[in-house]
mmCIF file of C-alpha atoms in Angstrom:
data_model
loop_
_atom_site.group_PDB
_atom_site.id
_atom_site.type_symbol
_atom_site.label_atom_id
_atom_site.label_comp_id
_atom_site.label_asym_id
_atom_site.label_seq_id
_atom_site.Cartn_x
_atom_site.Cartn_y
_atom_site.Cartn_z
ATOM 1 C CA MET N 474 -53.682 -82.312 -13.422
ATOM 2 C CA THR N 475 -57.359 -82.941 -14.260
ATOM 3 C CA GLN N 476 -58.227 -83.612 -10.628
ATOM 4 C CA THR N 477 -56.260 -80.555 -9.506
ATOM 5 C CA LEU N 478 -58.131 -78.293 -11.930
ATOM 6 C CA PHE N 479 -61.515 -79.620 -10.807
ATOM 7 C CA ILE N 480 -60.543 -79.116 -7.164
ATOM 8 C CA LEU N 481 -59.441 -75.560 -7.966
ATOM 9 C CA PHE N 482 -62.739 -74.816 -9.710
ATOM 10 C CA PHE N 483 -64.833 -75.979 -6.769
ATOM 11 C CA ALA N 484 -62.504 -74.196 -4.320
ATOM 12 C CA LEU N 485 -62.920 -70.932 -6.238
ATOM 13 C CA VAL N 486 -66.694 -71.338 -6.142
ATOM 14 C CA LEU N 487 -66.645 -72.182 -2.426
ATOM 15 C CA ASP N 488 -64.422 -69.228 -1.584
ATOM 16 C CA ARG N 489 -66.572 -66.870 -3.634
ATOM 17 C CA LEU N 490 -69.716 -67.983 -1.804
ATOM 18 C CA ILE N 491 -68.428 -68.399 1.752
ATOM 19 C CA GLY N 492 -65.020 -66.754 2.042
ATOM 20 C CA ASP N 493 -63.465 -66.714 5.523
ATOM 21 C CA PRO N 494 -66.254 -67.136 8.103
ATOM 22 C CA ASP N 495 -65.377 -65.119 11.192
ATOM 23 C CA ALA N 496 -67.205 -67.601 13.412
ATOM 24 C CA VAL N 497 -64.717 -70.304 12.406
ATOM 25 C CA TRP N 498 -61.512 -68.288 12.667
ATOM 26 C CA ARG N 499 -62.457 -66.882 16.054
ATOM 27 C CA ARG N 500 -62.304 -70.435 17.378
ATOM 28 C CA VAL N 501 -59.304 -71.822 15.495
ATOM 29 C CA PRO N 502 -56.312 -69.980 14.039
ATOM 30 C CA HIS N 503 -56.283 -69.408 10.294
ATOM 31 C CA PRO N 504 -53.400 -71.283 8.594
ATOM 32 C CA VAL N 505 -51.915 -67.989 7.422
ATOM 33 C CA VAL N 506 -51.858 -66.837 11.049
ATOM 34 C CA LEU N 507 -49.850 -69.959 11.891
ATOM 35 C CA PHE N 508 -47.498 -69.220 8.992
ATOM 36 C CA GLY N 509 -47.119 -65.710 10.379
ATOM 37 C CA GLN N 510 -46.292 -67.032 13.833
ATOM 38 C CA ALA N 511 -43.540 -69.232 12.372
ATOM 39 C CA ILE N 512 -42.120 -66.256 10.466
ATOM 40 C CA GLY N 513 -42.313 -64.086 13.578
ATOM 41 C CA LEU N 514 -40.393 -66.701 15.579
ATOM 42 C CA MET N 515 -37.639 -66.749 12.960
ATOM 43 C CA ASP N 516 -37.539 -62.959 13.058
ATOM 44 C CA ARG N 517 -37.123 -62.872 16.821
ATOM 45 C CA LEU N 518 -34.456 -65.578 16.885
ATOM 46 C CA PHE N 519 -32.297 -64.642 13.907
ATOM 47 C CA ASN N 520 -32.724 -60.915 13.225
ATOM 48 C CA GLY N 521 -30.917 -59.381 16.180
ATOM 49 C CA LYS N 522 -29.974 -55.716 16.071
ATOM 50 C CA ARG N 523 -26.375 -56.459 16.984
ATOM 51 C CA LEU N 524 -25.800 -58.797 14.043
ATOM 52 C CA SER N 525 -23.927 -57.547 11.007
ATOM 53 C CA ALA N 526 -25.779 -56.817 7.781
ATOM 54 C CA GLU N 527 -24.160 -59.825 6.094
ATOM 55 C CA THR N 528 -25.205 -62.145 8.921
ATOM 56 C CA ARG N 529 -28.775 -60.871 8.894
ATOM 57 C CA ARG N 530 -29.026 -61.357 5.134
ATOM 58 C CA PHE N 531 -27.665 -64.898 5.437
ATOM 59 C CA ASN N 532 -30.014 -65.646 8.335
ATOM 60 C CA GLY N 533 -32.998 -64.305 6.406
ATOM 61 C CA ALA N 534 -32.204 -66.446 3.367
ATOM 62 C CA ALA N 535 -31.683 -69.536 5.536
ATOM 63 C CA CYS N 536 -34.911 -68.904 7.441
ATOM 64 C CA ILE N 537 -37.054 -68.515 4.335
ATOM 65 C CA ALA N 538 -35.473 -71.656 2.869
ATOM 66 C CA VAL N 539 -36.385 -73.618 6.003
ATOM 67 C CA LEU N 540 -39.914 -72.191 6.075
ATOM 68 C CA LEU N 541 -40.495 -72.990 2.406
ATOM 69 C CA ALA N 542 -39.169 -76.514 2.831
ATOM 70 C CA ALA N 543 -41.444 -77.027 5.836
ATOM 71 C CA SER N 544 -44.486 -75.720 3.956
ATOM 72 C CA VAL N 545 -43.746 -77.976 0.968
ATOM 73 C CA LEU N 546 -43.415 -80.967 3.287
ATOM 74 C CA LEU N 547 -46.648 -80.052 5.065
ATOM 75 C CA GLY N 548 -48.475 -79.750 1.751
ATOM 76 C CA PHE N 549 -47.128 -83.090 0.540
ATOM 77 C CA VAL N 550 -48.082 -84.913 3.739
ATOM 78 C CA MET N 551 -51.558 -83.356 3.823
ATOM 79 C CA HIS N 552 -52.203 -84.249 0.182
ATOM 80 C CA ARG N 553 -51.161 -87.868 0.746
ATOM 81 C CA LEU N 554 -53.324 -88.147 3.860
ATOM 82 C CA LEU N 555 -56.355 -86.682 2.090
ATOM 83 C CA ALA N 556 -55.815 -88.854 -0.983
ATOM 84 C CA ALA N 557 -55.872 -91.928 1.248
ATOM 85 C CA ILE N 558 -59.477 -91.337 2.344
ATOM 86 C CA GLY N 559 -60.992 -91.171 -1.141
ATOM 87 C CA PRO N 560 -63.860 -88.832 -2.094
ATOM 88 C CA LEU N 561 -64.029 -87.282 1.378
ATOM 89 C CA GLY N 562 -60.371 -86.389 0.991
ATOM 90 C CA LEU N 563 -61.087 -84.645 -2.307
ATOM 91 C CA LEU N 564 -63.821 -82.599 -0.639
ATOM 92 C CA ALA N 565 -61.461 -81.756 2.210
ATOM 93 C CA GLU N 566 -58.822 -80.587 -0.270
ATOM 94 C CA VAL N 567 -61.396 -78.309 -1.910
ATOM 95 C CA VAL N 568 -61.968 -76.714 1.499
ATOM 96 C CA VAL N 569 -58.228 -76.413 2.174
ATOM 97 C CA VAL N 570 -57.590 -74.701 -1.173
ATOM 98 C CA ALA N 571 -60.555 -72.366 -0.653
ATOM 99 C CA ILE N 572 -59.107 -71.263 2.697
ATOM 100 C CA PHE N 573 -56.042 -69.900 0.885
ATOM 101 C CA LEU N 574 -58.044 -67.888 -1.669
ATOM 102 C CA ALA N 575 -59.294 -64.362 -1.022
ATOM 103 C CA GLN N 576 -62.113 -63.493 -3.431
ATOM 104 C CA LYS N 577 -64.924 -62.834 -0.966
ATOM 105 C CA SER N 578 -62.588 -61.349 1.616
ATOM 106 C CA LEU N 579 -61.350 -58.774 -0.887
ATOM 107 C CA LEU N 580 -64.860 -57.971 -2.027
ATOM 108 C CA ASP N 581 -66.057 -57.504 1.540
ATOM 109 C CA HIS N 582 -63.156 -55.268 2.566
ATOM 110 C CA VAL N 583 -63.315 -52.986 -0.463
ATOM 111 C CA ARG N 584 -67.103 -52.832 -0.349
ATOM 112 C CA ALA N 585 -66.746 -51.720 3.281
ATOM 113 C CA VAL N 586 -64.718 -48.721 2.089
ATOM 114 C CA SER N 587 -67.421 -47.796 -0.408
ATOM 115 C CA GLU N 588 -70.120 -48.144 2.240
ATOM 116 C CA GLY N 589 -67.985 -46.244 4.736
ATOM 117 C CA LEU N 590 -67.742 -43.269 2.385
ATOM 118 C CA LYS N 591 -71.445 -43.354 1.569
ATOM 119 C CA GLN N 592 -72.642 -43.691 5.149
ATOM 120 C CA GLY N 593 -69.861 -42.164 7.260
ATOM 121 C CA GLY N 594 -68.354 -39.624 4.903
ATOM 122 C CA LEU N 595 -64.612 -39.127 4.600
ATOM 123 C CA GLU N 596 -63.853 -40.340 8.141
ATOM 124 C CA GLY N 597 -65.861 -43.505 7.543
ATOM 125 C CA GLY N 598 -63.952 -44.154 4.349
ATOM 126 C CA ARG N 599 -60.612 -43.495 6.012
ATOM 127 C CA ARG N 600 -61.380 -45.949 8.827
ATOM 128 C CA ALA N 601 -62.355 -48.660 6.365
ATOM 129 C CA VAL N 602 -59.448 -48.127 3.983
ATOM 130 C CA SER N 603 -56.935 -48.208 6.865
ATOM 131 C CA MET N 604 -57.803 -51.913 7.195
ATOM 132 C CA ILE N 605 -56.499 -52.771 3.722
ATOM 133 C CA VAL N 606 -53.682 -50.338 2.857
ATOM 134 C CA GLY N 607 -50.503 -49.203 4.556
ATOM 135 C CA ARG N 608 -50.610 -45.529 3.619
ATOM 136 C CA ASP N 609 -51.543 -42.873 6.195
ATOM 137 C CA PRO N 610 -55.356 -42.546 6.116
ATOM 138 C CA ALA N 611 -55.300 -39.032 7.579
ATOM 139 C CA THR N 612 -53.538 -37.802 4.442
ATOM 140 C CA LEU N 613 -56.242 -39.131 2.101
ATOM 141 C CA ASP N 614 -59.102 -37.110 0.677
ATOM 142 C CA GLU N 615 -62.132 -38.891 -0.791
ATOM 143 C CA PRO N 616 -60.651 -39.479 -4.288
ATOM 144 C CA ALA N 617 -57.447 -40.780 -2.671
ATOM 145 C CA VAL N 618 -59.440 -43.170 -0.469
ATOM 146 C CA CYS N 619 -61.186 -44.468 -3.577
ATOM 147 C CA ARG N 620 -57.929 -44.849 -5.506
ATOM 148 C CA ALA N 621 -56.231 -46.623 -2.585
ATOM 149 C CA SER N 622 -59.018 -49.177 -2.267
ATOM 150 C CA ILE N 623 -59.113 -49.808 -6.032
ATOM 151 C CA GLU N 624 -55.339 -50.268 -6.136
ATOM 152 C CA SER N 625 -55.529 -52.717 -3.228
ATOM 153 C CA LEU N 626 -58.327 -54.655 -4.919
ATOM 154 C CA ALA N 627 -56.368 -54.974 -8.166
ATOM 155 C CA GLU N 628 -53.032 -55.843 -6.547
ATOM 156 C CA ASN N 629 -54.555 -58.410 -4.209
ATOM 157 C CA PHE N 630 -56.493 -60.019 -7.047
ATOM 158 C CA SER N 631 -53.064 -61.083 -8.268
ATOM 159 C CA ASP N 632 -51.522 -61.937 -4.867
ATOM 160 C CA GLY N 633 -54.610 -63.359 -3.193
ATOM 161 C CA VAL N 634 -56.451 -65.125 -5.997
ATOM 162 C CA VAL N 635 -54.517 -65.676 -9.230
ATOM 163 C CA ALA N 636 -51.124 -66.516 -7.710
ATOM 164 C CA PRO N 637 -52.422 -69.131 -5.221
ATOM 165 C CA ALA N 638 -54.476 -70.704 -8.011
ATOM 166 C CA PHE N 639 -51.467 -70.700 -10.360
ATOM 167 C CA TRP N 640 -49.099 -72.387 -7.918
ATOM 168 C CA TYR N 641 -51.753 -74.894 -6.846
ATOM 169 C CA VAL N 642 -52.312 -75.932 -10.451
ATOM 170 C CA LEU N 643 -48.570 -76.374 -11.004
ATOM 171 C CA PHE N 644 -47.593 -78.137 -7.776
ATOM 172 C CA GLY N 645 -50.733 -78.949 -5.795
ATOM 173 C CA LEU N 646 -50.881 -78.337 -2.048
ATOM 174 C CA PRO N 647 -47.072 -78.140 -1.694
ATOM 175 C CA GLY N 648 -46.988 -75.307 -4.240
ATOM 176 C CA LEU N 649 -49.952 -73.537 -2.668
ATOM 177 C CA PHE N 650 -48.550 -73.736 0.873
ATOM 178 C CA ALA N 651 -45.086 -72.606 -0.232
ATOM 179 C CA TYR N 652 -46.528 -69.624 -2.081
ATOM 180 C CA LYS N 653 -48.655 -68.530 0.874
ATOM 181 C CA MET N 654 -45.714 -68.909 3.249
ATOM 182 C CA LEU N 655 -43.553 -66.805 0.946
ATOM 183 C CA ASN N 656 -46.225 -64.162 0.381
ATOM 184 C CA THR N 657 -46.881 -63.920 4.124
ATOM 185 C CA ALA N 658 -43.159 -63.583 4.768
ATOM 186 C CA ASP N 659 -42.890 -60.784 2.227
ATOM 187 C CA SER N 660 -45.749 -58.891 3.892
ATOM 188 C CA MET N 661 -44.108 -59.268 7.318
ATOM 189 C CA ILE N 662 -40.378 -58.935 6.709
ATOM 190 C CA GLY N 663 -40.013 -57.812 3.094
ATOM 191 C CA HIS N 664 -39.841 -54.118 3.967
ATOM 192 C CA LYS N 665 -37.075 -51.750 2.920
ATOM 193 C CA ASN N 666 -36.358 -50.365 6.386
ATOM 194 C CA ALA N 667 -33.494 -50.659 8.817
ATOM 195 C CA LYS N 668 -34.889 -53.745 10.531
ATOM 196 C CA TYR N 669 -35.767 -55.815 7.462
ATOM 197 C CA LEU N 670 -33.694 -54.522 4.546
ATOM 198 C CA GLU N 671 -31.209 -57.381 4.968
ATOM 199 C CA PHE N 672 -33.185 -60.033 6.863
ATOM 200 C CA GLY N 673 -36.152 -59.789 4.492
ATOM 201 C CA TRP N 674 -34.125 -59.438 1.296
ATOM 202 C CA ALA N 675 -34.434 -63.072 0.196
ATOM 203 C CA ALA N 676 -38.156 -63.244 1.002
ATOM 204 C CA ALA N 677 -38.867 -60.064 -0.966
ATOM 205 C CA ARG N 678 -36.857 -61.158 -4.011
ATOM 206 C CA LEU N 679 -38.399 -64.640 -4.052
ATOM 207 C CA ASP N 680 -41.885 -63.166 -3.667
ATOM 208 C CA ASP N 681 -41.263 -60.932 -6.685
ATOM 209 C CA LEU N 682 -40.231 -64.003 -8.656
ATOM 210 C CA ALA N 683 -43.188 -66.102 -7.467
ATOM 211 C CA ASN N 684 -45.676 -63.380 -8.377
ATOM 212 C CA TRP N 685 -44.196 -62.622 -11.815
ATOM 213 C CA PRO N 686 -46.457 -64.937 -13.870
ATOM 214 C CA ALA N 687 -49.638 -64.335 -11.863
ATOM 215 C CA ALA N 688 -49.312 -60.550 -12.057
ATOM 216 C CA ARG N 689 -49.278 -60.636 -15.828
ATOM 217 C CA LEU N 690 -52.066 -63.180 -16.024
ATOM 218 C CA SER N 691 -54.151 -61.081 -13.649
ATOM 219 C CA ALA N 692 -54.034 -58.113 -16.035
ATOM 220 C CA PHE N 693 -55.675 -60.209 -18.732
ATOM 221 C CA PHE N 694 -58.273 -61.614 -16.328
ATOM 222 C CA ILE N 695 -59.108 -58.038 -15.304
ATOM 223 C CA ALA N 696 -59.439 -57.144 -18.989
ATOM 224 C CA ALA N 697 -61.801 -60.085 -19.454
ATOM 225 C CA GLY N 698 -63.773 -58.942 -16.418
ATOM 226 C CA ALA N 699 -63.905 -55.415 -17.854
ATOM 227 C CA TRP N 700 -65.267 -56.809 -21.121
ATOM 228 C CA LEU N 701 -68.085 -58.538 -19.252
ATOM 229 C CA ALA N 702 -68.782 -55.591 -16.949
ATOM 230 C CA LYS N 703 -68.299 -52.640 -19.274
ATOM 231 C CA GLY N 704 -67.705 -53.776 -22.844
ATOM 232 C CA ARG N 705 -64.956 -54.485 -25.359
ATOM 233 C CA ALA N 706 -63.557 -50.948 -25.386
ATOM 234 C CA SER N 707 -62.896 -51.121 -21.646
ATOM 235 C CA ALA N 708 -61.100 -54.448 -22.083
ATOM 236 C CA ARG N 709 -58.881 -53.021 -24.808
ATOM 237 C CA LEU N 710 -57.998 -50.050 -22.613
ATOM 238 C CA ALA N 711 -57.192 -52.399 -19.732
ATOM 239 C CA VAL N 712 -54.750 -54.420 -21.825
ATOM 240 C CA GLY N 713 -53.231 -51.376 -23.499
ATOM 241 C CA THR N 714 -52.704 -49.525 -20.239
ATOM 242 C CA ALA N 715 -51.150 -52.582 -18.580
ATOM 243 C CA LEU N 716 -48.708 -53.074 -21.435
ATOM 244 C CA ARG N 717 -47.798 -49.381 -21.497
ATOM 245 C CA ASP N 718 -47.786 -48.358 -17.826
ATOM 246 C CA ALA N 719 -47.097 -51.446 -15.683
ATOM 247 C CA GLY N 720 -43.401 -50.583 -15.584
ATOM 248 C CA LEU N 721 -44.136 -47.211 -13.972
ATOM 249 C CA HIS N 722 -44.950 -48.917 -10.670
ATOM 250 C CA ARG N 723 -42.170 -49.347 -8.119
ATOM 251 C CA SER N 724 -43.095 -53.035 -7.862
ATOM 252 C CA PRO N 725 -42.169 -55.332 -10.773
ATOM 253 C CA ASN N 726 -45.563 -57.022 -10.441
ATOM 254 C CA SER N 727 -48.194 -54.788 -8.839
ATOM 255 C CA GLY N 728 -48.254 -52.437 -11.806
ATOM 256 C CA TRP N 729 -49.809 -55.051 -14.086
ATOM 257 C CA PRO N 730 -53.177 -55.550 -12.360
ATOM 258 C CA GLU N 731 -53.305 -51.925 -11.156
ATOM 259 C CA ALA N 732 -52.616 -50.491 -14.614
ATOM 260 C CA ALA N 733 -55.176 -52.856 -16.128
ATOM 261 C CA MET N 734 -57.805 -51.716 -13.627
ATOM 262 C CA ALA N 735 -56.870 -48.061 -14.232
ATOM 263 C CA GLY N 736 -57.397 -48.472 -17.951
ATOM 264 C CA ALA N 737 -60.658 -50.370 -17.502
ATOM 265 C CA LEU N 738 -62.082 -47.657 -15.233
ATOM 266 C CA GLY N 739 -60.625 -44.694 -17.113
ATOM 267 C CA ILE N 740 -58.928 -43.290 -14.000
ATOM 268 C CA GLY N 741 -55.348 -42.632 -12.954
ATOM 269 C CA LEU N 742 -53.898 -44.838 -10.225
ATOM 270 C CA ALA N 743 -50.711 -44.859 -8.105
ATOM 271 C CA GLY N 744 -48.879 -41.518 -8.194
ATOM 272 C CA PRO N 745 -47.479 -39.765 -5.076
ATOM 273 C CA ARG N 746 -48.643 -41.067 -1.688
ATOM 274 C CA ILE N 747 -47.512 -41.214 1.934
ATOM 275 C CA TYR N 748 -46.435 -44.310 3.882
ATOM 276 C CA GLY N 749 -45.367 -44.028 7.515
ATOM 277 C CA GLY N 750 -45.037 -40.277 7.249
ATOM 278 C CA GLN N 751 -42.774 -40.471 4.187
ATOM 279 C CA ARG N 752 -43.833 -39.340 0.737
ATOM 280 C CA VAL N 753 -43.383 -41.851 -2.098
ATOM 281 C CA ASP N 754 -43.180 -40.176 -5.491
ATOM 282 C CA GLU N 755 -44.278 -42.411 -8.313
ATOM 283 C CA PRO N 756 -45.664 -41.719 -11.789
ATOM 284 C CA MET N 757 -49.391 -41.972 -12.288
ATOM 285 C CA MET N 758 -50.502 -44.980 -14.321
ATOM 286 C CA ASN N 759 -53.044 -44.016 -16.975
ATOM 287 C CA ALA N 760 -52.120 -40.388 -16.355
ATOM 288 C CA SER N 761 -54.603 -39.198 -18.985
ATOM 289 C CA GLY N 762 -57.481 -40.681 -16.986
ATOM 290 C CA ARG N 763 -59.530 -38.985 -14.299
ATOM 291 C CA THR N 764 -57.806 -38.400 -10.946
ATOM 292 C CA THR N 765 -61.049 -37.776 -9.049
ATOM 293 C CA ALA N 766 -62.020 -41.370 -8.365
ATOM 294 C CA THR N 767 -65.439 -41.795 -6.775
ATOM 295 C CA PRO N 768 -67.367 -44.467 -4.848
ATOM 296 C CA ALA N 769 -69.062 -45.247 -8.170
ATOM 297 C CA ASP N 770 -65.631 -46.152 -9.572
ATOM 298 C CA MET N 771 -65.090 -48.429 -6.589
ATOM 299 C CA ASP N 772 -68.403 -50.152 -7.211
ATOM 300 C CA LEU N 773 -67.502 -50.652 -10.886
ATOM 301 C CA ALA N 774 -64.078 -51.986 -9.870
ATOM 302 C CA LEU N 775 -65.823 -54.514 -7.620
ATOM 303 C CA HIS N 776 -68.026 -55.527 -10.538
ATOM 304 C CA ILE N 777 -64.969 -55.985 -12.765
ATOM 305 C CA PHE N 778 -63.202 -57.926 -10.015
ATOM 306 C CA SER N 779 -66.185 -60.254 -9.587
ATOM 307 C CA ALA N 780 -66.321 -60.837 -13.330
ATOM 308 C CA ALA N 781 -62.564 -61.484 -13.452
ATOM 309 C CA CYS N 782 -62.914 -64.065 -10.670
ATOM 310 C CA ALA N 783 -65.738 -65.708 -12.607
ATOM 311 C CA VAL N 784 -63.549 -65.860 -15.721
ATOM 312 C CA LEU N 785 -60.781 -67.480 -13.664
ATOM 313 C CA SER N 786 -63.222 -70.093 -12.358
ATOM 314 C CA VAL N 787 -64.577 -70.847 -15.825
ATOM 315 C CA THR N 788 -61.024 -71.089 -17.166
ATOM 316 C CA ALA N 789 -60.186 -73.695 -14.522
ATOM 317 C CA LEU N 790 -63.336 -75.662 -15.390
ATOM 318 C CA VAL N 791 -62.724 -75.523 -19.140
ATOM 319 C CA LEU N 792 -59.111 -76.651 -18.720
ATOM 320 C CA ALA N 793 -60.271 -79.480 -16.464
ATOM 321 C CA LEU N 794 -62.855 -80.635 -18.991
ATOM 322 C CA CYS N 795 -60.377 -80.350 -21.874
ATOM 323 C CA SER N 796 -57.800 -82.377 -19.969
ATOM 324 C CA THR N 797 -60.317 -85.219 -19.600
ATOM 325 C CA VAL N 798 -60.648 -85.346 -23.394
ATOM 326 C CA PHE N 799 -57.056 -84.771 -24.448
#
C-alpha cells in the first residue's frame, strides 16, 4: 500500500505537469482508445438489431464481464512485469498511472471554453464547449456555455481523477485498468436509447456502482479546494449544497461534485437542458444561486479544481508517509 500511494502521488504530479502530450498520442494509440476499440468490437458482434431485448441484455452483461476480466488480467501482468525490473519498473508504473488521470486535460479543455468566449464570443465558446459536453451547443447562450463547462469540470474531476486514483489505491493496476474499461464502456454504450438501453444496461449500472465512493469523496475535495481558493465560507457552502442537492441530479453520482462546485461558486447548476434535440427537465442545484454564470466563474472553478487536485496529491503523500510509520 505504501508503494502504491507513493506511485499515485508522483503520477498525480506528472499528470498535472504534462498531461496527455498530443505529440505522443498522434504516433501511438492512447490505452483508452484501445479499450474503446475492444468495446466497439463487442458492440458490433453482440448487439444486433434483430436480437431480442433479453438476448441483448445478456450479451451486454457477458461482454462487460469479459472486458473487465481482460483488463484485470492485463493490469496484473503489467504490474508483475514492471515489478521485475526494479526501480525502472516503479518509474514506468508512475507513467502508466499518470496516463489514466485527467487533471491537465480537464484544465486545458475547460480553459479553452473560457478563452473561446473571451476571444471568439458566443460562437467561440460554443465551439469549445461542444468538445466536452453532449448537449446541443446551438441552444446555449453565454451563461449556459459557462454552466455546461463548469458542470463538466466538476463531474469529470470525479470520473477522471478521483475515481481512477481511488481504484488504483485499492487494487493497483488491475483496479485502475478495470475502472477505466468500465468508465469507457459506460460513455460508449451506457446510453438510454433504443440501441443501448439493454446492451449497455450492465455497464451503466456497474459504472454507477464503481463511481459511488469517488463521487462523494470528490465533493469534499472540491470543498477543500474552495477553502484554499476562496475561503472557509465557500467550503462550507460547497459541503452544504452537496449534502442538500446532490440527489436532485438524474445521476446517482454526478450531483455530488456538481452540487459542491455550485455551492462553492454561488451559482445554480444543472436545470433544464437539451441533448440530441430532446429537452431534459431537471431541478437546479443551488437554485438560490446566480443563474448567469460568467467566464469569471469558469476561471474561479478552474482555480478550485486545481486546488482540489493539489489536496488530492497531498492526501496521497501524507497517507504514504503515515503508512511508512504505522
